[in-house]
PDB file of C-alpha atoms and ligand atoms in Angstrom:
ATOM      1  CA  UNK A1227       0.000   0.000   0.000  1.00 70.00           C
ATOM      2  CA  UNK A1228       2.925   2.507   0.857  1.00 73.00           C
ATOM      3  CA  UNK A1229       4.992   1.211  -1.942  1.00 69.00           C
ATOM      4  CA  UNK A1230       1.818   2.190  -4.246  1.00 72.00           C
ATOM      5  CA  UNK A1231       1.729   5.395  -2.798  1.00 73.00           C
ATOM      6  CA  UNK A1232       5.504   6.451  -3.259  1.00 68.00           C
ATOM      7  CA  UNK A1233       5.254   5.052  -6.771  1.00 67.00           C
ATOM      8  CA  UNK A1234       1.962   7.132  -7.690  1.00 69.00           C
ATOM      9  CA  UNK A1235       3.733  10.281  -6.049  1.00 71.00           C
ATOM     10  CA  UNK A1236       7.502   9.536  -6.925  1.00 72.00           C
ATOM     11  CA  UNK A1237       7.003   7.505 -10.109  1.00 77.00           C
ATOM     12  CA  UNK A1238      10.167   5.479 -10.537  1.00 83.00           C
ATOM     13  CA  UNK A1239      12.379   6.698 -13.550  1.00 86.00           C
ATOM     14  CA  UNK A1240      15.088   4.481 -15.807  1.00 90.00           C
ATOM     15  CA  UNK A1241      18.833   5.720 -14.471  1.00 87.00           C
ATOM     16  CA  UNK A1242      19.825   5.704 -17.707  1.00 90.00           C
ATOM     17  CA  UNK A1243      17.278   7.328 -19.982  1.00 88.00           C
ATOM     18  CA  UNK A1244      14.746   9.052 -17.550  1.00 86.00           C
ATOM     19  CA  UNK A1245      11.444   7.600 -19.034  1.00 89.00           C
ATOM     20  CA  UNK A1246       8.756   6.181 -16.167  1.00 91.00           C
ATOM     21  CA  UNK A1247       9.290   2.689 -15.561  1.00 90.00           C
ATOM     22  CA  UNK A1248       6.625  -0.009 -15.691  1.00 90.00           C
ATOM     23  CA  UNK A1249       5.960  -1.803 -12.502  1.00 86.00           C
ATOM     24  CA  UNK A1250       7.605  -5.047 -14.022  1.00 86.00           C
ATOM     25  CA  UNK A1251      10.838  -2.699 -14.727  1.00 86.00           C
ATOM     26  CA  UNK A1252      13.675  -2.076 -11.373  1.00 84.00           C
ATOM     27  CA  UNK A1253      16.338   0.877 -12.027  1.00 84.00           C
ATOM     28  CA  UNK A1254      16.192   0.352 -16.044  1.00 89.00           C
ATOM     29  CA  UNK A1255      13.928   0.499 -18.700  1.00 92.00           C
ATOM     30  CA  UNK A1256      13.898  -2.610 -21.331  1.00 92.00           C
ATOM     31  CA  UNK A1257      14.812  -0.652 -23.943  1.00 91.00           C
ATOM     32  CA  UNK A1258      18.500   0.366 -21.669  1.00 91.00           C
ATOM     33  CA  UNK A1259      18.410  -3.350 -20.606  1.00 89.00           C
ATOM     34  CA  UNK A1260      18.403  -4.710 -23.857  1.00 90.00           C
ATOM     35  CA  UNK A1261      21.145  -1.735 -25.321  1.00 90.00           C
ATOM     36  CA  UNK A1262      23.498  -1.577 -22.145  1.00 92.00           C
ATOM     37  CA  UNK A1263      26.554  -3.949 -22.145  1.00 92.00           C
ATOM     38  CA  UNK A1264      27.762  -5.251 -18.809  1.00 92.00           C
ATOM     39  CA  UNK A1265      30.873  -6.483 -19.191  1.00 94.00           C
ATOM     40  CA  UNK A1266      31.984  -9.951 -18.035  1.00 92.00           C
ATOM     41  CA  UNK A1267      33.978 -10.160 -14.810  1.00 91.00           C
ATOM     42  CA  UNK A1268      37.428 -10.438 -14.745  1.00 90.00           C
ATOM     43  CA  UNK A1269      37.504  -7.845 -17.997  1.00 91.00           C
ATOM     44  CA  UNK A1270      38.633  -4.692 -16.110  1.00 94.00           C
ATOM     45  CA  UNK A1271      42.184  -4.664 -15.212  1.00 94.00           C
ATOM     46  CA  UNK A1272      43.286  -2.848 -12.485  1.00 96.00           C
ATOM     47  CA  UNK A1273      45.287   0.068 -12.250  1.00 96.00           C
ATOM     48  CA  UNK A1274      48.461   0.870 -10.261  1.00 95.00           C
ATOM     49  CA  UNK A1275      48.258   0.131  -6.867  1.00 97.00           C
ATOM     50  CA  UNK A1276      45.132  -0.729  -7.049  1.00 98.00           C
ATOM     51  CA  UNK A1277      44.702  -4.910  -6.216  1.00 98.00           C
ATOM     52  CA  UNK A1278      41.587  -5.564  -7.416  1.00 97.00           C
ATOM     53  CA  UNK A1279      39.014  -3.696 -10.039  1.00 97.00           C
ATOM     54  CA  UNK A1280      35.380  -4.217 -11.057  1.00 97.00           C
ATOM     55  CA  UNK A1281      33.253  -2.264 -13.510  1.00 96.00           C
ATOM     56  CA  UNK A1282      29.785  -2.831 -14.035  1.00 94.00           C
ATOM     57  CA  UNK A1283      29.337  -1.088 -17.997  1.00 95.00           C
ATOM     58  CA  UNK A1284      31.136  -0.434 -20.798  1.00 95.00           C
ATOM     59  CA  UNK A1285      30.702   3.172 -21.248  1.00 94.00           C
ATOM     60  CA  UNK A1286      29.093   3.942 -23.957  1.00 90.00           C
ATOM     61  CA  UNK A1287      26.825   6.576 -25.051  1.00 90.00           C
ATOM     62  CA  UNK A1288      23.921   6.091 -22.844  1.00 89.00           C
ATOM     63  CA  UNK A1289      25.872   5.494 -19.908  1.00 93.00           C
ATOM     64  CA  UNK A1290      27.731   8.940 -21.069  1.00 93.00           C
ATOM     65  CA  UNK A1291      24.420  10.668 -21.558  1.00 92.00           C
ATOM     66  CA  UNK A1292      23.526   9.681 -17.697  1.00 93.00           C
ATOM     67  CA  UNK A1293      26.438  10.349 -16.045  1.00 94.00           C
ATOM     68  CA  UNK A1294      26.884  13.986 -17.747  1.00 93.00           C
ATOM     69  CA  UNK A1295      23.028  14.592 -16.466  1.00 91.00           C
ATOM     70  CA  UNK A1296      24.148  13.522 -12.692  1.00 92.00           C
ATOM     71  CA  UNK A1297      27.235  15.687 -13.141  1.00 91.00           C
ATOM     72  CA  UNK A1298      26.412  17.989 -14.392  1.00 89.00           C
ATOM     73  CA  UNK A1299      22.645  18.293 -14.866  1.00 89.00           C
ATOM     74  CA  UNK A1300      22.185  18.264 -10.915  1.00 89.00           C
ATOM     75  CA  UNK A1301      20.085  15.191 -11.087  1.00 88.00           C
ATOM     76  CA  UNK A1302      21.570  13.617  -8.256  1.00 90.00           C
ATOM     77  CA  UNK A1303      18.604  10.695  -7.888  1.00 88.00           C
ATOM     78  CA  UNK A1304      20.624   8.854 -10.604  1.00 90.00           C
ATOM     79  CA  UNK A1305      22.917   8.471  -8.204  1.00 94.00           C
ATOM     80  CA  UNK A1306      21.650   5.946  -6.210  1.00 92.00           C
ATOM     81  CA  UNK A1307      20.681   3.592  -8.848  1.00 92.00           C
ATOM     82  CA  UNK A1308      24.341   3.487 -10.064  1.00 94.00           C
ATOM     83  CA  UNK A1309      25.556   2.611  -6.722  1.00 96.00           C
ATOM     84  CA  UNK A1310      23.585  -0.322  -6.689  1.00 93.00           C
ATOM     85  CA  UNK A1311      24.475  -1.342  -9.739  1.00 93.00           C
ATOM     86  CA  UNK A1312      28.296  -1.071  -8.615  1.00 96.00           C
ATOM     87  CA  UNK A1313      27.142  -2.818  -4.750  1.00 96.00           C
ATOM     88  CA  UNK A1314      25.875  -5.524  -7.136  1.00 93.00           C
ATOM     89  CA  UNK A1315      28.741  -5.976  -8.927  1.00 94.00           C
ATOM     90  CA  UNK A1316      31.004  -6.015  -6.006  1.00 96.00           C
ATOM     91  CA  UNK A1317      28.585  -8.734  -4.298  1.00 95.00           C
ATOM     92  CA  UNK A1318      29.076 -10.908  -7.452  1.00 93.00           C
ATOM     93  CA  UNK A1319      32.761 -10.687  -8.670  1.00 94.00           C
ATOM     94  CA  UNK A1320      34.359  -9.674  -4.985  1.00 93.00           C
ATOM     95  CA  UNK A1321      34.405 -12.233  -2.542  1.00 86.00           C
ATOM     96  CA  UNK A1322      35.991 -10.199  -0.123  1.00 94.00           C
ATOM     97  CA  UNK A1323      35.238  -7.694   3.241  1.00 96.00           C
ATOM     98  CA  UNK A1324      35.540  -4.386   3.162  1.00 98.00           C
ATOM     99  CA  UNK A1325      36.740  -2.062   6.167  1.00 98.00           C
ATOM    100  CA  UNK A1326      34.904   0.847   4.570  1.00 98.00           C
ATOM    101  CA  UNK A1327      33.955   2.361   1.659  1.00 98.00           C
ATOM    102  CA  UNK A1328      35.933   5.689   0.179  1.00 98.00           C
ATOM    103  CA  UNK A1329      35.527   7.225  -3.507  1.00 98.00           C
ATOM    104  CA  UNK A1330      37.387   9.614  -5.515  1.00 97.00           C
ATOM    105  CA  UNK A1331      36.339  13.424  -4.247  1.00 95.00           C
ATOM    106  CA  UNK A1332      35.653  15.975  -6.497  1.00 91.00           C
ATOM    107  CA  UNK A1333      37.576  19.263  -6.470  1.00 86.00           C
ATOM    108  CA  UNK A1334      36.424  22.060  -3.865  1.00 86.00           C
ATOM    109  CA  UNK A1335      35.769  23.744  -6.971  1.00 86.00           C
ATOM    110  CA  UNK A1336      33.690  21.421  -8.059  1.00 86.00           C
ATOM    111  CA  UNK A1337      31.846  21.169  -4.763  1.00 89.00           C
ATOM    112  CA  UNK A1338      31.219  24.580  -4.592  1.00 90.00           C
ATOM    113  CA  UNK A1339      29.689  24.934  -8.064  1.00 90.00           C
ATOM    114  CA  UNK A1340      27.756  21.990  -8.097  1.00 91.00           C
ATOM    115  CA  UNK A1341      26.776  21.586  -4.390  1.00 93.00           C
ATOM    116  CA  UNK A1342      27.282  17.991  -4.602  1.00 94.00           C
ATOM    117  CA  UNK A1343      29.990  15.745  -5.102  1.00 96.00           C
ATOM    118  CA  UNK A1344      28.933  12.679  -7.517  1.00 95.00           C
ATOM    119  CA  UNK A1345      30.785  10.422  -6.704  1.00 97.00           C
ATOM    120  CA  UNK A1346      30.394  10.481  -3.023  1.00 97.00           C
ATOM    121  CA  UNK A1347      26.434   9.960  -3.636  1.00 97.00           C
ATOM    122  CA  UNK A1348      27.529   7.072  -5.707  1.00 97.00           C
ATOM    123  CA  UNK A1349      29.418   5.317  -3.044  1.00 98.00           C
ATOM    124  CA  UNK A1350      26.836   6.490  -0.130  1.00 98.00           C
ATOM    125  CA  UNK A1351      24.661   3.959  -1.907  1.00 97.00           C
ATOM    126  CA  UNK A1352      27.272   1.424  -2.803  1.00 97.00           C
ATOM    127  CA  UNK A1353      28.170   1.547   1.263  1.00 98.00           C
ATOM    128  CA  UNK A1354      24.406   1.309   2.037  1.00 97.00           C
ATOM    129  CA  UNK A1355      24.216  -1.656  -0.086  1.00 96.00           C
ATOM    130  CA  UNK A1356      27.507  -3.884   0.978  1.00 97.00           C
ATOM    131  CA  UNK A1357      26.646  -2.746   4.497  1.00 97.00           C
ATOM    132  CA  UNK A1358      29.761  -1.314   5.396  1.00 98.00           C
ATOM    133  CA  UNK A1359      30.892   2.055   6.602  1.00 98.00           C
ATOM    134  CA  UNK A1360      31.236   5.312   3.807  1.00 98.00           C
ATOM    135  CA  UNK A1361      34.666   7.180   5.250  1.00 98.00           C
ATOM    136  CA  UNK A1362      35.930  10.483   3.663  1.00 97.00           C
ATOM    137  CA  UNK A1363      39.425   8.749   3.113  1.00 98.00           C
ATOM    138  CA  UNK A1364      40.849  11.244   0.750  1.00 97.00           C
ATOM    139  CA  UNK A1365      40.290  15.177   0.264  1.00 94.00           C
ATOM    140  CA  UNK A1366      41.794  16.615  -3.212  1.00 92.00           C
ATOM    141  CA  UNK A1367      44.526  19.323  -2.402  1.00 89.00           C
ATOM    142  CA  UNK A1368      45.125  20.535  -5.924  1.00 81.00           C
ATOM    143  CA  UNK A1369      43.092  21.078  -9.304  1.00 77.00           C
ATOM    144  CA  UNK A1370      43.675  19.242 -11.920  1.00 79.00           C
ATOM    145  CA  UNK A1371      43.301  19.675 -15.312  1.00 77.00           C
ATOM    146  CA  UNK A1372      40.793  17.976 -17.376  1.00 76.00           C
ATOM    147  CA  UNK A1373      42.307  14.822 -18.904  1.00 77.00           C
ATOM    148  CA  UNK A1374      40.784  14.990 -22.107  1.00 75.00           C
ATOM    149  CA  UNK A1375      43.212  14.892 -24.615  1.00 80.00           C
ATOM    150  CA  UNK A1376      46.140  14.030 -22.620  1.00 82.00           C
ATOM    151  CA  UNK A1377      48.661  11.025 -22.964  1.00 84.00           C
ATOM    152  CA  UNK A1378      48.825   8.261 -20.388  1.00 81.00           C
ATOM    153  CA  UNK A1379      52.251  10.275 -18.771  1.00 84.00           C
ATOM    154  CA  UNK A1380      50.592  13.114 -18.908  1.00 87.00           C
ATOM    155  CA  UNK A1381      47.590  12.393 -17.117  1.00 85.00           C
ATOM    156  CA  UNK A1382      49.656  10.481 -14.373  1.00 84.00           C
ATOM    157  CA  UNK A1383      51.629  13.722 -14.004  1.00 86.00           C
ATOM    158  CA  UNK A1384      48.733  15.902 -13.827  1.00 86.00           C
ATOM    159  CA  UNK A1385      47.203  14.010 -11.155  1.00 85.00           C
ATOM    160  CA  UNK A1386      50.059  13.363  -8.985  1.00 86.00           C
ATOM    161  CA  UNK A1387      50.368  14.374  -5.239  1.00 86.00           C
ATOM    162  CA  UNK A1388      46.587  15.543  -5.958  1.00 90.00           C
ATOM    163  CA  UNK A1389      45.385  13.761  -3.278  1.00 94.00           C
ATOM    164  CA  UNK A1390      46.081  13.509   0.530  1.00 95.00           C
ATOM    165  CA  UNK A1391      44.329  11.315   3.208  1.00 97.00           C
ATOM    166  CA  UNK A1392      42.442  12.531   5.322  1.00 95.00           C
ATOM    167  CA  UNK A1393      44.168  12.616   9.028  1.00 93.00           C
ATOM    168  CA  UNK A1394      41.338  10.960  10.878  1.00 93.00           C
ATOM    169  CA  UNK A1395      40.287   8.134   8.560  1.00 96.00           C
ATOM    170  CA  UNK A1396      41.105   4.957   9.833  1.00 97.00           C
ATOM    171  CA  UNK A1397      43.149   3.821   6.868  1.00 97.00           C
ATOM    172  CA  UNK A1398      45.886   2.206   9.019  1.00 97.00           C
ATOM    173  CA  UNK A1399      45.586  -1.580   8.189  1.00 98.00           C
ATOM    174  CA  UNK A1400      41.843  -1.203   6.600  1.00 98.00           C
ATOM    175  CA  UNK A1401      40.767  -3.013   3.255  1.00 98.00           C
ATOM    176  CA  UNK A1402      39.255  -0.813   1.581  1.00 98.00           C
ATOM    177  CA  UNK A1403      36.627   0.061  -1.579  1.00 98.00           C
ATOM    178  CA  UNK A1404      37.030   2.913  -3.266  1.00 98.00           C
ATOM    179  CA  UNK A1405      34.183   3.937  -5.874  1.00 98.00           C
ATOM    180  CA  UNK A1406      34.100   6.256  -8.611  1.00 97.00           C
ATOM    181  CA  UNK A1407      31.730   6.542 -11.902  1.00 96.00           C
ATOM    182  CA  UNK A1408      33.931   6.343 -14.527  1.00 95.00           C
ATOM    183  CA  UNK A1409      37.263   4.681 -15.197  1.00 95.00           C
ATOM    184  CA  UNK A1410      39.498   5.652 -17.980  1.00 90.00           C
ATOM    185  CA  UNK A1411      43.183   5.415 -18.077  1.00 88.00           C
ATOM    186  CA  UNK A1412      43.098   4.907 -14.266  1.00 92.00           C
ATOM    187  CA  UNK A1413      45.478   7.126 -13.420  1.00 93.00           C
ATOM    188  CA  UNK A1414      43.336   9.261 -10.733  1.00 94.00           C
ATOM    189  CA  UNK A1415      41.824   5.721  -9.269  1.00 96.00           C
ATOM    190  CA  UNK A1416      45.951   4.290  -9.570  1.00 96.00           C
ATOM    191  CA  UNK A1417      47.162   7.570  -7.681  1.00 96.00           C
ATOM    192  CA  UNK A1418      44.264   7.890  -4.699  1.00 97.00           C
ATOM    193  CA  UNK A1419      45.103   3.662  -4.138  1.00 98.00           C
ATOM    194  CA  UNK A1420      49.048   4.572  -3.906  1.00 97.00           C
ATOM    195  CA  UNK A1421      47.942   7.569  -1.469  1.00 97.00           C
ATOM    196  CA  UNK A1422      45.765   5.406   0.350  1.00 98.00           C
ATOM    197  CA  UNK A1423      48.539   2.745   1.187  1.00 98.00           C
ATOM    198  CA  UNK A1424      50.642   5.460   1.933  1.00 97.00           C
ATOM    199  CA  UNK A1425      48.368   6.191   4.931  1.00 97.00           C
ATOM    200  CA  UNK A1426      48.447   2.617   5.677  1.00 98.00           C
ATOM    201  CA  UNK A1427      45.702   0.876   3.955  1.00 98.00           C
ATOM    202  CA  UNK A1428      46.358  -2.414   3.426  1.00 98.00           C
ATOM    203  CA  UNK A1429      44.362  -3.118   0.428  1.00 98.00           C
ATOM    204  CA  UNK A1430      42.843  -1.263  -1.980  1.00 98.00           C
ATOM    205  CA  UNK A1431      39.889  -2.751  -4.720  1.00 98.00           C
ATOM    206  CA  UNK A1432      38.077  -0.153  -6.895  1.00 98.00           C
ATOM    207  CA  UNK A1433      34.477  -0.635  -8.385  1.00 98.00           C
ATOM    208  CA  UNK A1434      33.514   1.509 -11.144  1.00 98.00           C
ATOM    209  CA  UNK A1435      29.825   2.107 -13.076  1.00 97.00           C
ATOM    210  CA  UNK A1436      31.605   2.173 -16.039  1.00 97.00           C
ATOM    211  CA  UNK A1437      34.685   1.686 -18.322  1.00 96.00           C
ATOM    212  CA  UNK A1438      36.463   3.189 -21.289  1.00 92.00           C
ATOM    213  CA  UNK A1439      37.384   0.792 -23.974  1.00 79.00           C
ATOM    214  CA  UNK A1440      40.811   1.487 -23.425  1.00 62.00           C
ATOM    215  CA  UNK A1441      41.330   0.043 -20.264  1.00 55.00           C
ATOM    216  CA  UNK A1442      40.373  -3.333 -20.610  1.00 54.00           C
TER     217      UNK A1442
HETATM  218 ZN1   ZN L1215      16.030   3.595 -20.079  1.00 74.62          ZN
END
């Protein structure tokens, strides 16, 4: 009766392509379901540093197309929906615990412009999911520039010492999960895992919602 009531007043929407969902339908439309590619596990190799990698969609259009709208778009319900996806994925392909749950922050810049910080409502919901705790692990302490365009070098330099941990997480020993939406080169994912172990984390697996062709 209350799950009627929320659906008649908050009519569930597809992550991907915003139309109203059927009541048959969870997260994604058919028509995404049938068009989306989830890619097999095992596919995603992981980047420096980082032990262990999962990603739940090859990123193409679509998946572009929805993560531009959370980014930039401020439709931060979509969200949630992707960090299930990812908590899924982990469940399936990761056999393994998890001391807490970190992802890659956005600049302050960022933050101030958007209000919001995707990625962390990504891995709020991932967290939620797996059942373990969401810790601010890492806080940017330099802008970077925008990676489009540059070689792999290049974007490892421009995204070096761009991180720091943050003093009170406890990273000392922990296993931890660090989410972020999409995975490219993996240089920024390669550099916040060698910062992380730095601080003393003992392991560090990434999930993504998506990958570039490139890395796999
Ligand atoms: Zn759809």
């Amino acid at each position: 009766m209350i799950e009627r009531a929320i659906r008649l007043l908050f009519p569930p929407r597809c992550a991907f392509c915003g139309t109203l969902l059927r009541r048959e339908e969870n997260e994604i439309c058919g028509r995404c379901m049938a068009q989306l590619r989830f890619l097999p596990p095992g596919s995603v190799r992981p980047p420096q540093f980082v032990d262990r990698c999962v990603g739940a969609l090859d990123y193409a259009q679509q998946v572009r197309t929805a993560v531009h709208r959370l980014k930039f778009r401020g439709r931060q319900s979509i969200a949630a929906p992707f960090g299930r996806l990812i908590a899924y994925q982990v469940r399936m392909q990761m056999d393994e615990p998890f001391d807490l749950v970190a992802w890659v922050p956005t600049s302050a810049h960022n933050l101030r412009t958007r209000g919001y910080d995707h990625a962390r409502l990504i891995a709020a919901e991932t967290a939620r999911r797996l059942e373990t705790p969401l810790v601010q692990a890492l806080r940017r302490v330099r802008r970077t520039e925008p990676m489009f365009g540059l070689s792999a070098a290049e974007r490892r330099a421009n995204v070096f010492d761009a991180f720091c941990a943050e003093k009170d997480a406890p990273l000392p020993g922990a296993r931890v999960l660090i989410v972020d939406d999409v995975l490219t080169t993996g240089a920024t994912l390669s550099e916040c895992a060698r910062t992380l172990k730095d601080a003393g984390a003992e392991r560090v697996c990434a999930a993504v919602l998506a990958v570039a062709k490139k890395t796999r």
